[in-house]
PDB file of C-alpha atoms and ligand atoms in Angstrom:
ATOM      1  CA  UNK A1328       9.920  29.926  16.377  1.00  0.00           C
ATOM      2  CA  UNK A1329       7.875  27.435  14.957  1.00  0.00           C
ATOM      3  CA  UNK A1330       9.424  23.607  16.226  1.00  0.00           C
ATOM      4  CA  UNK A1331       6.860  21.369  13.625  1.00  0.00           C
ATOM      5  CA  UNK A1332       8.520  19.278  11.451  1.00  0.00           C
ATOM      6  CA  UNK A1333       8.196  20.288   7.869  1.00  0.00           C
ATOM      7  CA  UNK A1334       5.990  18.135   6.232  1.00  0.00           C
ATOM      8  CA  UNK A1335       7.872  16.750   3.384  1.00  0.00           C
ATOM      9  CA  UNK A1336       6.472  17.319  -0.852  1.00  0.00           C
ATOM     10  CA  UNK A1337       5.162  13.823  -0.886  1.00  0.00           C
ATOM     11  CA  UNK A1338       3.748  11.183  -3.451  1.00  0.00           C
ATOM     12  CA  UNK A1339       1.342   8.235  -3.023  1.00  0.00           C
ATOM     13  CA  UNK A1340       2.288   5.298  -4.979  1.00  0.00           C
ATOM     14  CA  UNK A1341      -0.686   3.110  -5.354  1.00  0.00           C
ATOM     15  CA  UNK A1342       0.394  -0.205  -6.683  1.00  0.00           C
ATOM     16  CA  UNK A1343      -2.539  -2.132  -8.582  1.00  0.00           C
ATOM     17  CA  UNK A1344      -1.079  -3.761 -11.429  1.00  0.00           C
ATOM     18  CA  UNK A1345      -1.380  -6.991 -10.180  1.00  0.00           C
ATOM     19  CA  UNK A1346      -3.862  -9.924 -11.659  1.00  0.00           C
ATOM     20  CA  UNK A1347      -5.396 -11.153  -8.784  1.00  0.00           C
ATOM     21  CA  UNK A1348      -5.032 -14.852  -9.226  1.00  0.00           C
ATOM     22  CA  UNK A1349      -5.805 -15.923  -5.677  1.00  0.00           C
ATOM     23  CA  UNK A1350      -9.215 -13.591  -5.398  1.00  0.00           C
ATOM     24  CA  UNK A1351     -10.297 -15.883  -8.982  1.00  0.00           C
ATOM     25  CA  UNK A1352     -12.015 -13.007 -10.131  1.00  0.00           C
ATOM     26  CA  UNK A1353     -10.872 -13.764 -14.363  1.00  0.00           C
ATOM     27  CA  UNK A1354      -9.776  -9.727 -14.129  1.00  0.00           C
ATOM     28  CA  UNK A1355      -6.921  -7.499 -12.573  1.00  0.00           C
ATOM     29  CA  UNK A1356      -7.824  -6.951  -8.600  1.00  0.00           C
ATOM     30  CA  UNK A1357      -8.565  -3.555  -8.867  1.00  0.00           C
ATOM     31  CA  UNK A1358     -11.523  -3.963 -10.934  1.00  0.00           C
ATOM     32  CA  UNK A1359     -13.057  -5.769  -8.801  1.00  0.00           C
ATOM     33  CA  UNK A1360     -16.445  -4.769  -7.540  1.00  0.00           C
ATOM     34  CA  UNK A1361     -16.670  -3.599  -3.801  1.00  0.00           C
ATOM     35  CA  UNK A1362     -19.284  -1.906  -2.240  1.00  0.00           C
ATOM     36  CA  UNK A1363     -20.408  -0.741  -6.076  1.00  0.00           C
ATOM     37  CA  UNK A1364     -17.123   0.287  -6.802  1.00  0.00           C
ATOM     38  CA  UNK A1365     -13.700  -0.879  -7.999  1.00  0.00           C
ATOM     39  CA  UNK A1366     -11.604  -1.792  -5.287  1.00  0.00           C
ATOM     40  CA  UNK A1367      -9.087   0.940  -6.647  1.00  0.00           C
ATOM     41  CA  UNK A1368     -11.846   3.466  -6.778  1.00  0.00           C
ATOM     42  CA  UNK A1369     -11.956   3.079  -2.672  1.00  0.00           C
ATOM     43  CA  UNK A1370      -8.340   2.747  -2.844  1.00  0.00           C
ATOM     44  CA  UNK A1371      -7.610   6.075  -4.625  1.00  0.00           C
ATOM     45  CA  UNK A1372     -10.433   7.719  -2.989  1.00  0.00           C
ATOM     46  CA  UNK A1373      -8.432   6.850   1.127  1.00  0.00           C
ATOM     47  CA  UNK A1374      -5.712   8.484  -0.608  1.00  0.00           C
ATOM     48  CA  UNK A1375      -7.351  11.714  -1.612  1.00  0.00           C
ATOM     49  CA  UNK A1376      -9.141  11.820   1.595  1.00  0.00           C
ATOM     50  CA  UNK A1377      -5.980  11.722   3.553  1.00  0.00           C
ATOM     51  CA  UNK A1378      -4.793  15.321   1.950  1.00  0.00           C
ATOM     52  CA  UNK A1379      -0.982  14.213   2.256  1.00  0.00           C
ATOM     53  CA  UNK A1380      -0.368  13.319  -1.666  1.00  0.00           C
ATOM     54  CA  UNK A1381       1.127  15.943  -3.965  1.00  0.00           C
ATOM     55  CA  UNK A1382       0.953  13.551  -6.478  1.00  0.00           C
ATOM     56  CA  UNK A1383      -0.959   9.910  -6.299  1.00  0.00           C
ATOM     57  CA  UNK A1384       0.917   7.831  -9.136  1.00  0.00           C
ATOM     58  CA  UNK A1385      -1.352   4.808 -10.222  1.00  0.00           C
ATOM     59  CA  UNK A1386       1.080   1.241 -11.170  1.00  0.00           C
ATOM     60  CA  UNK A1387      -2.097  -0.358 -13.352  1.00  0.00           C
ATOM     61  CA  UNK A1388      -1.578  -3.758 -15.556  1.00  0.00           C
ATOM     62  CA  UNK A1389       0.147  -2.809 -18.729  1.00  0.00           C
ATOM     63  CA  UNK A1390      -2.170  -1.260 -21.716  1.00  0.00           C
ATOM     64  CA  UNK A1391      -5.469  -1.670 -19.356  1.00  0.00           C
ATOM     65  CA  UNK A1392      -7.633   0.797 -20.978  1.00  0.00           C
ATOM     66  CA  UNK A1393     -10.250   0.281 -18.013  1.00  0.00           C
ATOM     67  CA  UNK A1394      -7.920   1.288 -15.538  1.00  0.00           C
ATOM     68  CA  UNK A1395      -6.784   3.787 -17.509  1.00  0.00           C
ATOM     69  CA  UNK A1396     -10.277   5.373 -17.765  1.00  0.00           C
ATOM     70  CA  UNK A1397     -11.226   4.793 -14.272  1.00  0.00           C
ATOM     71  CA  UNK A1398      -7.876   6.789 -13.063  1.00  0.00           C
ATOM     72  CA  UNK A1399      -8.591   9.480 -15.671  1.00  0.00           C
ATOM     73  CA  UNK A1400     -11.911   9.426 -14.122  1.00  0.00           C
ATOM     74  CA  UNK A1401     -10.516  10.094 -10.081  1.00  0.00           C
ATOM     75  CA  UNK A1402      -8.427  12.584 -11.510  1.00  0.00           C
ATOM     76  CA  UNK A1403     -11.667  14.889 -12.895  1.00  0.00           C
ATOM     77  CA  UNK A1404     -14.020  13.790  -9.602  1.00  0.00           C
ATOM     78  CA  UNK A1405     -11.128  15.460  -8.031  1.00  0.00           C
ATOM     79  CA  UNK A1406     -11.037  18.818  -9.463  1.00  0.00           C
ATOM     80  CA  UNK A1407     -14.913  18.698  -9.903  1.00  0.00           C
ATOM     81  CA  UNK A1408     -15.033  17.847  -6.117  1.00  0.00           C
ATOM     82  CA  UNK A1409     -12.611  20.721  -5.505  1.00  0.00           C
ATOM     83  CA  UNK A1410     -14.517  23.096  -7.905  1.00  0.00           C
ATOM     84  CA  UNK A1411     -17.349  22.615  -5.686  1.00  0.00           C
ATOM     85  CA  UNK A1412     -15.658  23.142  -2.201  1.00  0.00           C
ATOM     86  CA  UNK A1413     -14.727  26.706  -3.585  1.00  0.00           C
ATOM     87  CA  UNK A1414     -10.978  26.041  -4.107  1.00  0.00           C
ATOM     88  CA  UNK A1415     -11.200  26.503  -7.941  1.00  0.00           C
ATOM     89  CA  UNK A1416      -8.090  28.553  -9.770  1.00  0.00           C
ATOM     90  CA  UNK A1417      -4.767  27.415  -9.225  1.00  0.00           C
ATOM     91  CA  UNK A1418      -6.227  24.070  -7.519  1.00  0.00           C
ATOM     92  CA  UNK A1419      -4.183  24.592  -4.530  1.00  0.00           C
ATOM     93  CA  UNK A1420      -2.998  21.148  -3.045  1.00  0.00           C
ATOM     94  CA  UNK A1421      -5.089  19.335  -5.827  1.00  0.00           C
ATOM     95  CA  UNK A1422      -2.573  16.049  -6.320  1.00  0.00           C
ATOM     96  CA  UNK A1423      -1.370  15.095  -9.661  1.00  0.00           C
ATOM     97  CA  UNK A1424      -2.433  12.033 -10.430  1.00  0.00           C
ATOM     98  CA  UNK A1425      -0.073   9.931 -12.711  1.00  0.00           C
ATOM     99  CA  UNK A1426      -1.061   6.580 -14.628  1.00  0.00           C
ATOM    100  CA  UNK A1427       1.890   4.155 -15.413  1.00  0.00           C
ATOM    101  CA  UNK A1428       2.254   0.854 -16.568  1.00  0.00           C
ATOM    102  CA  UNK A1429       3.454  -1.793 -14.073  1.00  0.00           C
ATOM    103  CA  UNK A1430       5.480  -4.388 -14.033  1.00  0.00           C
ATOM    104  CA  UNK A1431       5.349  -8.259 -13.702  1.00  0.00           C
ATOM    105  CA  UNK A1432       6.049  -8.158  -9.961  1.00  0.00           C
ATOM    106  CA  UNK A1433       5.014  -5.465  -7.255  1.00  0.00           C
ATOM    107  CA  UNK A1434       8.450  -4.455  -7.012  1.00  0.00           C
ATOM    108  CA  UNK A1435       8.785  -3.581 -10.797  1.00  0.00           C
ATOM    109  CA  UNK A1436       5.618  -1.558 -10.462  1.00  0.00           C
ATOM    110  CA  UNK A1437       6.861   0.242  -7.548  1.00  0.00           C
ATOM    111  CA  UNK A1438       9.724   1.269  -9.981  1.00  0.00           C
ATOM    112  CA  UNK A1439       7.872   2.017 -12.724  1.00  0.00           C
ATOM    113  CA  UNK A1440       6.137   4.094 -10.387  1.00  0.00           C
ATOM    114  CA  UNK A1441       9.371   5.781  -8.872  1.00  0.00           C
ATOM    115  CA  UNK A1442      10.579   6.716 -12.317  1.00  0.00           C
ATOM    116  CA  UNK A1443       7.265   9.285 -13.158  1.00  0.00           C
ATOM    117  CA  UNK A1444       7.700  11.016  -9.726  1.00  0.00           C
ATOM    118  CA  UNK A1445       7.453  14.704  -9.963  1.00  0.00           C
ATOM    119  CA  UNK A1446      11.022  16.218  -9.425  1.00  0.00           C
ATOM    120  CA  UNK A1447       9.902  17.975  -6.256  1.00  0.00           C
ATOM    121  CA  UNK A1448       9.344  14.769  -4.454  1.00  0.00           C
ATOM    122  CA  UNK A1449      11.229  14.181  -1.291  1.00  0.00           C
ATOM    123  CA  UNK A1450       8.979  11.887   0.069  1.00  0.00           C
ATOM    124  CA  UNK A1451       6.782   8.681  -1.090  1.00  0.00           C
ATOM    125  CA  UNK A1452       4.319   6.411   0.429  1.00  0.00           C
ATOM    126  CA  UNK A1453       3.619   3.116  -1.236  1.00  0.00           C
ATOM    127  CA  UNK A1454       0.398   1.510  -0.852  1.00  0.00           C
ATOM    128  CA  UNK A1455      -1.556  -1.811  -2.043  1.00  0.00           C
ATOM    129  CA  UNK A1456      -4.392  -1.221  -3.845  1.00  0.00           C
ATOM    130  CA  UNK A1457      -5.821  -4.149  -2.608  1.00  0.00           C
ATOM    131  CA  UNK A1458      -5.802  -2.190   1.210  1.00  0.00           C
ATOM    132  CA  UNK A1459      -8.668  -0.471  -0.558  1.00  0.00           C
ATOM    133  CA  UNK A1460     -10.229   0.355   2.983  1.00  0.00           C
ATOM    134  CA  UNK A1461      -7.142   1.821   4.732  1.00  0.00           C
ATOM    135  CA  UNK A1462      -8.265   4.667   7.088  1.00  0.00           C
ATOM    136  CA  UNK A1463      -6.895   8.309   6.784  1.00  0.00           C
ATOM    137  CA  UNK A1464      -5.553   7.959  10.003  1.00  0.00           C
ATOM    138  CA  UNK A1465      -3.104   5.547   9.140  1.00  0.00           C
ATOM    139  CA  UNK A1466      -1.675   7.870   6.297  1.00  0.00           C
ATOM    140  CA  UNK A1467      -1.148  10.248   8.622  1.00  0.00           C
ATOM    141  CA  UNK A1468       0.644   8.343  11.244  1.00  0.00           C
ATOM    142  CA  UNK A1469       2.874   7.084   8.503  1.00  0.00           C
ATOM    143  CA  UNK A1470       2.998  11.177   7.055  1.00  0.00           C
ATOM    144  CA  UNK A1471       4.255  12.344  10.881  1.00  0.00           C
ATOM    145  CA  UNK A1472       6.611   9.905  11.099  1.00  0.00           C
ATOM    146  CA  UNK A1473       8.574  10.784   7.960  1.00  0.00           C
ATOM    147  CA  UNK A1474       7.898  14.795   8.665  1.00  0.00           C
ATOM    148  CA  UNK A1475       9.630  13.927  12.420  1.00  0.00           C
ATOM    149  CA  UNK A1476      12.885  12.408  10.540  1.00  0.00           C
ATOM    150  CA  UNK A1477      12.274   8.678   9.170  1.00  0.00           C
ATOM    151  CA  UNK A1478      13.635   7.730   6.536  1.00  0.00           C
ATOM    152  CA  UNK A1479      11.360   4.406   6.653  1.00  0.00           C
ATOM    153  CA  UNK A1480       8.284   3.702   8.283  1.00  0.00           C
ATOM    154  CA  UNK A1481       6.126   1.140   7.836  1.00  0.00           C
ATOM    155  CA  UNK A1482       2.115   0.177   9.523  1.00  0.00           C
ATOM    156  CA  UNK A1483       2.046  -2.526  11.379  1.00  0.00           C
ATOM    157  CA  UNK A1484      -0.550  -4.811  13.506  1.00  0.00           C
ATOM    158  CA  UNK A1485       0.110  -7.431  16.485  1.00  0.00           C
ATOM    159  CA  UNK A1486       0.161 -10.693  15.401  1.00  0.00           C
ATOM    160  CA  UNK A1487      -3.050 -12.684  16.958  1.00  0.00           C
ATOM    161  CA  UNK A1488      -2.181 -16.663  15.916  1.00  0.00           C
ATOM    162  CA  UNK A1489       0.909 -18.318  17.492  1.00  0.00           C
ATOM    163  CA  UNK A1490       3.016 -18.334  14.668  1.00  0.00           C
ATOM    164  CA  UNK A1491       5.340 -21.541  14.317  1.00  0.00           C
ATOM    165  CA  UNK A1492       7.974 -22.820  11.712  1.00  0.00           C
ATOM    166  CA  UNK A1493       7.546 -26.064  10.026  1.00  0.00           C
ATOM    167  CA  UNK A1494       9.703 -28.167   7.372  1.00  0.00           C
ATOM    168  CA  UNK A1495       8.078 -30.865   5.171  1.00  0.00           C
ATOM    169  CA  UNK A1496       8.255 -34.407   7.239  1.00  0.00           C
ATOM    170  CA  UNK A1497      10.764 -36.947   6.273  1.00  0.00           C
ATOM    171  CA  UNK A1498      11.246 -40.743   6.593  1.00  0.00           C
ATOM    172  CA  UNK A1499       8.652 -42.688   8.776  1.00  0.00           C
ATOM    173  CA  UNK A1500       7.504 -39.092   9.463  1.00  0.00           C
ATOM    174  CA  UNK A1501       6.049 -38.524   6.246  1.00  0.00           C
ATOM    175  CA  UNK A1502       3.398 -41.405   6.704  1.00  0.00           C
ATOM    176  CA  UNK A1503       2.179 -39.511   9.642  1.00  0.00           C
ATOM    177  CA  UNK A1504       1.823 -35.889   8.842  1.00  0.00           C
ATOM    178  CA  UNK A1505       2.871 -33.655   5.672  1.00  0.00           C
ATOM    179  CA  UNK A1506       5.035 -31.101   8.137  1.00  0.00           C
ATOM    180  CA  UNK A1507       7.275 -31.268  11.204  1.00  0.00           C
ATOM    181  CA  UNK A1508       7.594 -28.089  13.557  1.00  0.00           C
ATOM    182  CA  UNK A1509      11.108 -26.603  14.073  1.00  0.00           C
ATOM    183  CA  UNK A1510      10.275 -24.134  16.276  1.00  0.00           C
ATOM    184  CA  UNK A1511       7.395 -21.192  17.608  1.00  0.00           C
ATOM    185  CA  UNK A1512       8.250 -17.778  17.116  1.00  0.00           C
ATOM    186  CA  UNK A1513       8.229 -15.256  19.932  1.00  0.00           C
ATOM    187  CA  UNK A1514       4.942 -13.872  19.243  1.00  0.00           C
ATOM    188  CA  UNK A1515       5.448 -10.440  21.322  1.00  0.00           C
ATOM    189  CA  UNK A1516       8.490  -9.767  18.789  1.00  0.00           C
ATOM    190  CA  UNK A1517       6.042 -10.075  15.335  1.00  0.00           C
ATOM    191  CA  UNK A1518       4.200  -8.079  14.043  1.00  0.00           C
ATOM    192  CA  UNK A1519       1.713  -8.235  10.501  1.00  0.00           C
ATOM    193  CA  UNK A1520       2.391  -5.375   8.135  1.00  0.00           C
ATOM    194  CA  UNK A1521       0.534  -3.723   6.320  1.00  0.00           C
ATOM    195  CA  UNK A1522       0.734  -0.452   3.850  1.00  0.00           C
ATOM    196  CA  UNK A1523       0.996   2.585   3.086  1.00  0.00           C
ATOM    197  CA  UNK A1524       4.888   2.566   3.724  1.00  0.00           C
ATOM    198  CA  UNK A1525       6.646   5.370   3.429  1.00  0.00           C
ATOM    199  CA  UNK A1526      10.032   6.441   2.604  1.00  0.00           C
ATOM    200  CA  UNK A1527      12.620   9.556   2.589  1.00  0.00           C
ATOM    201  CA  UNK A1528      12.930   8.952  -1.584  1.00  0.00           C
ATOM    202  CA  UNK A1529      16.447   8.663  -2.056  1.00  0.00           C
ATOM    203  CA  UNK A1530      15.831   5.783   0.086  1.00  0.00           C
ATOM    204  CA  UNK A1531      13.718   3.898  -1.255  1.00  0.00           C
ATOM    205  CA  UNK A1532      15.403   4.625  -4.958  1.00  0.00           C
ATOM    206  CA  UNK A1533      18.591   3.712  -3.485  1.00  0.00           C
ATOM    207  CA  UNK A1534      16.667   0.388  -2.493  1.00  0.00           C
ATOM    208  CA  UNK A1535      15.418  -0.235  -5.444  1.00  0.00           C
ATOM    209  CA  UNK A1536      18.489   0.069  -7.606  1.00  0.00           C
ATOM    210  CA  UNK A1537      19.574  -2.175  -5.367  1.00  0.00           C
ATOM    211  CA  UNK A1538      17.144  -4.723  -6.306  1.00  0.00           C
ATOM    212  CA  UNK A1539      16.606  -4.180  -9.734  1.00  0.00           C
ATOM    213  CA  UNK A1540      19.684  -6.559  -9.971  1.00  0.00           C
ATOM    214  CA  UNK A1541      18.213  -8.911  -8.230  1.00  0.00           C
ATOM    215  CA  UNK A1542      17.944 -13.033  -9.846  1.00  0.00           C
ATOM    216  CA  UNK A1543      14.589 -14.211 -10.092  1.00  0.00           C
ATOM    217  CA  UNK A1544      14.955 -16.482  -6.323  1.00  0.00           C
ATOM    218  CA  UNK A1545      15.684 -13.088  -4.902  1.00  0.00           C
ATOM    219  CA  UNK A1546      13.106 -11.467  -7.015  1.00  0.00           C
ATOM    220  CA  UNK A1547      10.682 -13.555  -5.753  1.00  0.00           C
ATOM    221  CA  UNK A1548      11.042 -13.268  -2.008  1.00  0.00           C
ATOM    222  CA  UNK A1549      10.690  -9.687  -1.959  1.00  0.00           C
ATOM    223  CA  UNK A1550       7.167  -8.417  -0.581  1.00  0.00           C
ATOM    224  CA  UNK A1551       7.050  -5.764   0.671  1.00  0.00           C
ATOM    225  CA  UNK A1552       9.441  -2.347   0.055  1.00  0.00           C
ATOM    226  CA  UNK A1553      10.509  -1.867   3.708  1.00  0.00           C
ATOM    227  CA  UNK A1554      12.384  -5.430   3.270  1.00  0.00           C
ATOM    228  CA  UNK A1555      14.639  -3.972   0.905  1.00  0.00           C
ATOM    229  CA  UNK A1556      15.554  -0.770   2.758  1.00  0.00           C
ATOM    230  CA  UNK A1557      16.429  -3.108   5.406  1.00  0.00           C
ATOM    231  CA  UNK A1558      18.993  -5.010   3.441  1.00  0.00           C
ATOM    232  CA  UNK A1559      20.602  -1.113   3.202  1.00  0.00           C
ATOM    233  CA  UNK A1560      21.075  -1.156   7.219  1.00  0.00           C
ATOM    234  CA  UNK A1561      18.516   1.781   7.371  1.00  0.00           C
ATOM    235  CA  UNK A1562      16.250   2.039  10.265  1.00  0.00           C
ATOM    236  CA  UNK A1563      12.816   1.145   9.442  1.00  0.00           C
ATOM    237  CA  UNK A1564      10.417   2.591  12.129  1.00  0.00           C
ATOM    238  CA  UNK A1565       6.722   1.115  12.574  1.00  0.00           C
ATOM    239  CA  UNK A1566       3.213   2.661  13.356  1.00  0.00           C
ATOM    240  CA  UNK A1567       0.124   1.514  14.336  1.00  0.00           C
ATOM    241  CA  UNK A1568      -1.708  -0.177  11.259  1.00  0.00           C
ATOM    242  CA  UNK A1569      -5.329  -0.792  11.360  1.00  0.00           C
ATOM    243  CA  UNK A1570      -7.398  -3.808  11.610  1.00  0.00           C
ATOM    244  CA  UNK A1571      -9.802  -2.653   8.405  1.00  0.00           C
ATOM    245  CA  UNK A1572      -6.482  -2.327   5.963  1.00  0.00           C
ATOM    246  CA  UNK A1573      -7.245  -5.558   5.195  1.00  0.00           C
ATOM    247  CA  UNK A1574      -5.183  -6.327   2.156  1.00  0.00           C
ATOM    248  CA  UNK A1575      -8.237  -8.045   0.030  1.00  0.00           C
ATOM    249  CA  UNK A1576      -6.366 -11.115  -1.160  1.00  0.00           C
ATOM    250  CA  UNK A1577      -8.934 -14.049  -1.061  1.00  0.00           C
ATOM    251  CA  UNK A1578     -12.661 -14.198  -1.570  1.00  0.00           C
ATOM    252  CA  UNK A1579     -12.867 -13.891   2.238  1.00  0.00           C
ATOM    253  CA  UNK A1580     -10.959 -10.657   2.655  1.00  0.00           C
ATOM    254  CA  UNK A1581     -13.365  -9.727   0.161  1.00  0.00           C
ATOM    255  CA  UNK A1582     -16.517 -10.575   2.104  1.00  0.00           C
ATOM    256  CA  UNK A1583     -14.745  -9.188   5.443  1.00  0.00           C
ATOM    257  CA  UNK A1584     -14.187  -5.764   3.252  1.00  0.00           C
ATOM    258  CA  UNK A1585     -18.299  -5.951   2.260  1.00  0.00           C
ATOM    259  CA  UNK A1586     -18.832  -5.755   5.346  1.00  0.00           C
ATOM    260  CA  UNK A1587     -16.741  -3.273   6.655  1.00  0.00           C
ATOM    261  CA  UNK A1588     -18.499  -0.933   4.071  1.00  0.00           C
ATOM    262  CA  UNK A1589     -21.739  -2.342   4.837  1.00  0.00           C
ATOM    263  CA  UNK A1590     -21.531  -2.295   8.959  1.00  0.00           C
ATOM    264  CA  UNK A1591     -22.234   0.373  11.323  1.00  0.00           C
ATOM    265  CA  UNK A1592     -19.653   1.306  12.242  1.00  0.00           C
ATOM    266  CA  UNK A1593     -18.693   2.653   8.297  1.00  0.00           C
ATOM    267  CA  UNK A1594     -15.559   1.577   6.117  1.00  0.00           C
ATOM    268  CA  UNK A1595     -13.186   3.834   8.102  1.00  0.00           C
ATOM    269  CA  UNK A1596     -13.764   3.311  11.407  1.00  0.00           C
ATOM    270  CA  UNK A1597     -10.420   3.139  13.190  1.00  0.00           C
ATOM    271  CA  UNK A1598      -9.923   1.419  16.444  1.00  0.00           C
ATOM    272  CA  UNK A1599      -8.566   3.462  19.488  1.00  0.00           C
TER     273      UNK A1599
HETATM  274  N1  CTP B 338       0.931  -5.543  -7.663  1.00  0.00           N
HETATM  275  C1  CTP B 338       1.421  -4.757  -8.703  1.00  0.00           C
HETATM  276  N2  CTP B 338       2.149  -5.333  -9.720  1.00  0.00           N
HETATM  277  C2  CTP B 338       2.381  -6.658  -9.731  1.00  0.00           C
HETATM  278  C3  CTP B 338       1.904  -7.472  -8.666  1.00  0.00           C
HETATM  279  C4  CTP B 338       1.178  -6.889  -7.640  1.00  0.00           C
HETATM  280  O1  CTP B 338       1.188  -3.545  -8.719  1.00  0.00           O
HETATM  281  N3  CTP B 338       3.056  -7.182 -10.751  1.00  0.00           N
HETATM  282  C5  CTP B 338       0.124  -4.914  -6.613  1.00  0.00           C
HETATM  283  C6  CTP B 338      -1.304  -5.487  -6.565  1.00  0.00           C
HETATM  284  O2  CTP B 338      -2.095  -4.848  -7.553  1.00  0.00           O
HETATM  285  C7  CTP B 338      -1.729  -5.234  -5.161  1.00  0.00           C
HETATM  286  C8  CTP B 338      -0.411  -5.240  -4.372  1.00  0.00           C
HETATM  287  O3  CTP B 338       0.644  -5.192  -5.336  1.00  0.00           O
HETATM  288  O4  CTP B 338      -2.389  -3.985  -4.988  1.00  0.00           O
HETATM  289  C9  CTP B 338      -0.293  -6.462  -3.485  1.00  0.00           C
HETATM  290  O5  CTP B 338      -0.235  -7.632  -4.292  1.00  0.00           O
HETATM  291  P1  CTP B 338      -1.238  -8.874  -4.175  1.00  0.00           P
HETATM  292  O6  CTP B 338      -2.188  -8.699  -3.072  1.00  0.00           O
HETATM  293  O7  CTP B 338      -0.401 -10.096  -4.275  1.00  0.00           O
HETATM  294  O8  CTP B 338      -2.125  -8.676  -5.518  1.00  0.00           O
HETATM  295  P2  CTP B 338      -2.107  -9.580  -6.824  1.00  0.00           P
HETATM  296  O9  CTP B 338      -0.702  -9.850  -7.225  1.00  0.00           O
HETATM  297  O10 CTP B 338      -3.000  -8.897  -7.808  1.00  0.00           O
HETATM  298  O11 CTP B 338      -2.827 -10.904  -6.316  1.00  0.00           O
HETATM  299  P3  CTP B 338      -2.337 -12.435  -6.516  1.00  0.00           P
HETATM  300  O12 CTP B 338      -0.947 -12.508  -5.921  1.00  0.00           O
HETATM  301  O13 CTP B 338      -3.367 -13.241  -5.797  1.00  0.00           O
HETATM  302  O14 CTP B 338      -2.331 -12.663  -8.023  1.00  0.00           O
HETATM  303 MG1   MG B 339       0.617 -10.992  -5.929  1.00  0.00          MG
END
C-alpha cells in the first residue's frame, strides 16, 4: 500500500492589493518594475512554477484595471505555455486563476480572497506579492508539510541581528537618548518569517471569522495569518524559508531583488 500523504486540492492566495507607501513608488507595489517585469508578474510566475496551485486567487487594489489586465494576462501565458508543452485538452492541472478585489488591510484581502475559493479547496497557501522572488522549493516544503498533517505551517529564517526591546526614555533620560532598553531577546528562540503560509482551510476561515470582528487596535497589529491561527491554540509548524524571499518593502529590498535576478547565481537559487 501506498504510505504518501495525499496531497491536499490546494489554492495560492497571492495578496497584492496593497499601495506600497514605504517603496514611494506613486503606484500599487505590484506594478512595480523588477527585472522588466511587475513584481506580481515574478510573483505569480514562482507560483505557477511550483505546480502545487489548483487555483492561484489574485487580492489586487480595488477597480485596478492594470492589475486586472496583467492577471488576465498570466492566466492566457498559462494555457499558451501549456498548449505548447503538449498538455492541451482538458488542461490537466492548469490552475484557475481568480482576480478579486482587496481590502484596506492584508487581512481583508486575505478574506476577500478566501470567499472566491473553489469549493474543492481543502487547502490554501497565502503569499505576499511583494516575496516576488520566493523559490519553488519553499512552496513545496510548505505543500509537504500540510500533505503530512499540518494544519499551519509557516517559512521561516534565523534571525541574524541581536534583537532587543526598547521603550521611549523618560525624565533626565530623555535629554540623553530617544529610547531605553528593557531587555534582549533570546536570539536562538526567533525566528523572521516569511510567506507562503499555508493552512488546512477550515483553519484559516475559522481564523479569520475570528478576526473579522476585530477593533481597529487589533486590526492593526495583525501581520501575518499564522498570528491569528495562533490565537485559536492551533499548532503552527515552521519550515525552512529562504534568504531570496525577500519581502520587497523599501527601495533597498528592491535593489537587493535586482540583483538577485541580475547575479549568477539566478533569481531562484536556494541555499542548501
Ligand atoms: N496587501 C494587500 N492588501 C492590503 C495591504 C497589503 O493585499 N490592504 C499585500 C501587499 O500587496 C503585499 C503584502 O500584503 O503583497 C505585504 O504587505 P506590505 O509589504 O506591507 O505591502 P504594502 O502594504 O503594499 O506596502 P506599505 O505597507 O509600504 O504600503
Ligand atoms: Mg503594508
Amino acid at each position: 500500500m501506498d504510505s504518501a500523504p495525499r496531497t491536499p486540492v490546494t489554492a495560492v492566495i497571492v495578496v497584492a492589493a496593497g499601495s506600497g507607501q514605504r517603496l514611494g513608488y506613486g503606484m500599487p507595489k505590484a506594478k512595480v518594475p523588477l527585472g522588466g517585469d511587475s513584481i506580481l508578474t515574478h510573483a505569480l510566475r514562482g507560483v505557477a512554477a511550483a505546480g502545487i496551485a489548483r487555483q492561484i486567487c489574485v487580492a489586487i487594489p480595488p477597480g485596478d484595471p492594470e492589475l486586472h489586465a496583467l492577471c488576465e494576462a498570466f492566466a492566457q501565458d498559462l494555457k499558451a505555455e501549456r498548449r505548447r508543452a503538449g498538455h492541451a485538452g482538458d488542461g490537466g492541472q492548469l490552475p484557475v486563476v481568480t482576480i478579486v478585489d482587496g481590502g484596506a488591510t492584508r487581512a481583508e484581502s486575505v478574506r476577500a480572497a478566501l470567499a472566491a475559493l473553489l469549493p474543492a479547496t481543502e487547502a490554501v497557501l497565502v503569499h505576499d506579492a511583494a516575496r516576488a522572488l520566493t523559490p519553488e522549493a519553499v512552496f513545496h516544503r510548505v505543500s509537504q508539510a500540510l500533505a503530512a498533517g499540518a494544519l499551519a505551517v509557516i517559512p521561516v529564517m534565523p534571525v541574524v541581528d541581536t534583537v532587543k526591546t526598547a521603550e521611549p526614555a523618560t525624565g533626565g533620560g530623555a535629554a540623553i537618548a530617544p529610547e531605553l532598553v528593557t531587555g534582549t531577546a533570546a536570539r536562538e528562540t526567533l525566528r523572521a518569517v516569511q510567506t507562503p503560509q499555508g493552512f488546512e482551510l477550515a483553519t484559516l476561515r475559522r481564523a479569520h471569522d475570528a478576526a473579522a470582528s476585530f477593533d481597529a487596535g487589533q486590526a492593526a497589529a495583525v501581520t501575518d495569518d499564522a498570528m491569528l491561527v495562533e490565537l485559536l491554540s492551533v499548532p503552527v509548524y515552521a519550515v525552512r524559508g529562504a534568504s531570496q524571499s525577500l519581502k520587497i518593502t523599501t527601495p533597498l529590498d528592491l535593489i537587493i531583488a535586482e540583483g538577485l535576478l541580475e547575479g549568477p547565481l539566478g533569481a531562484r537559487w536556494v541555499e542548501g
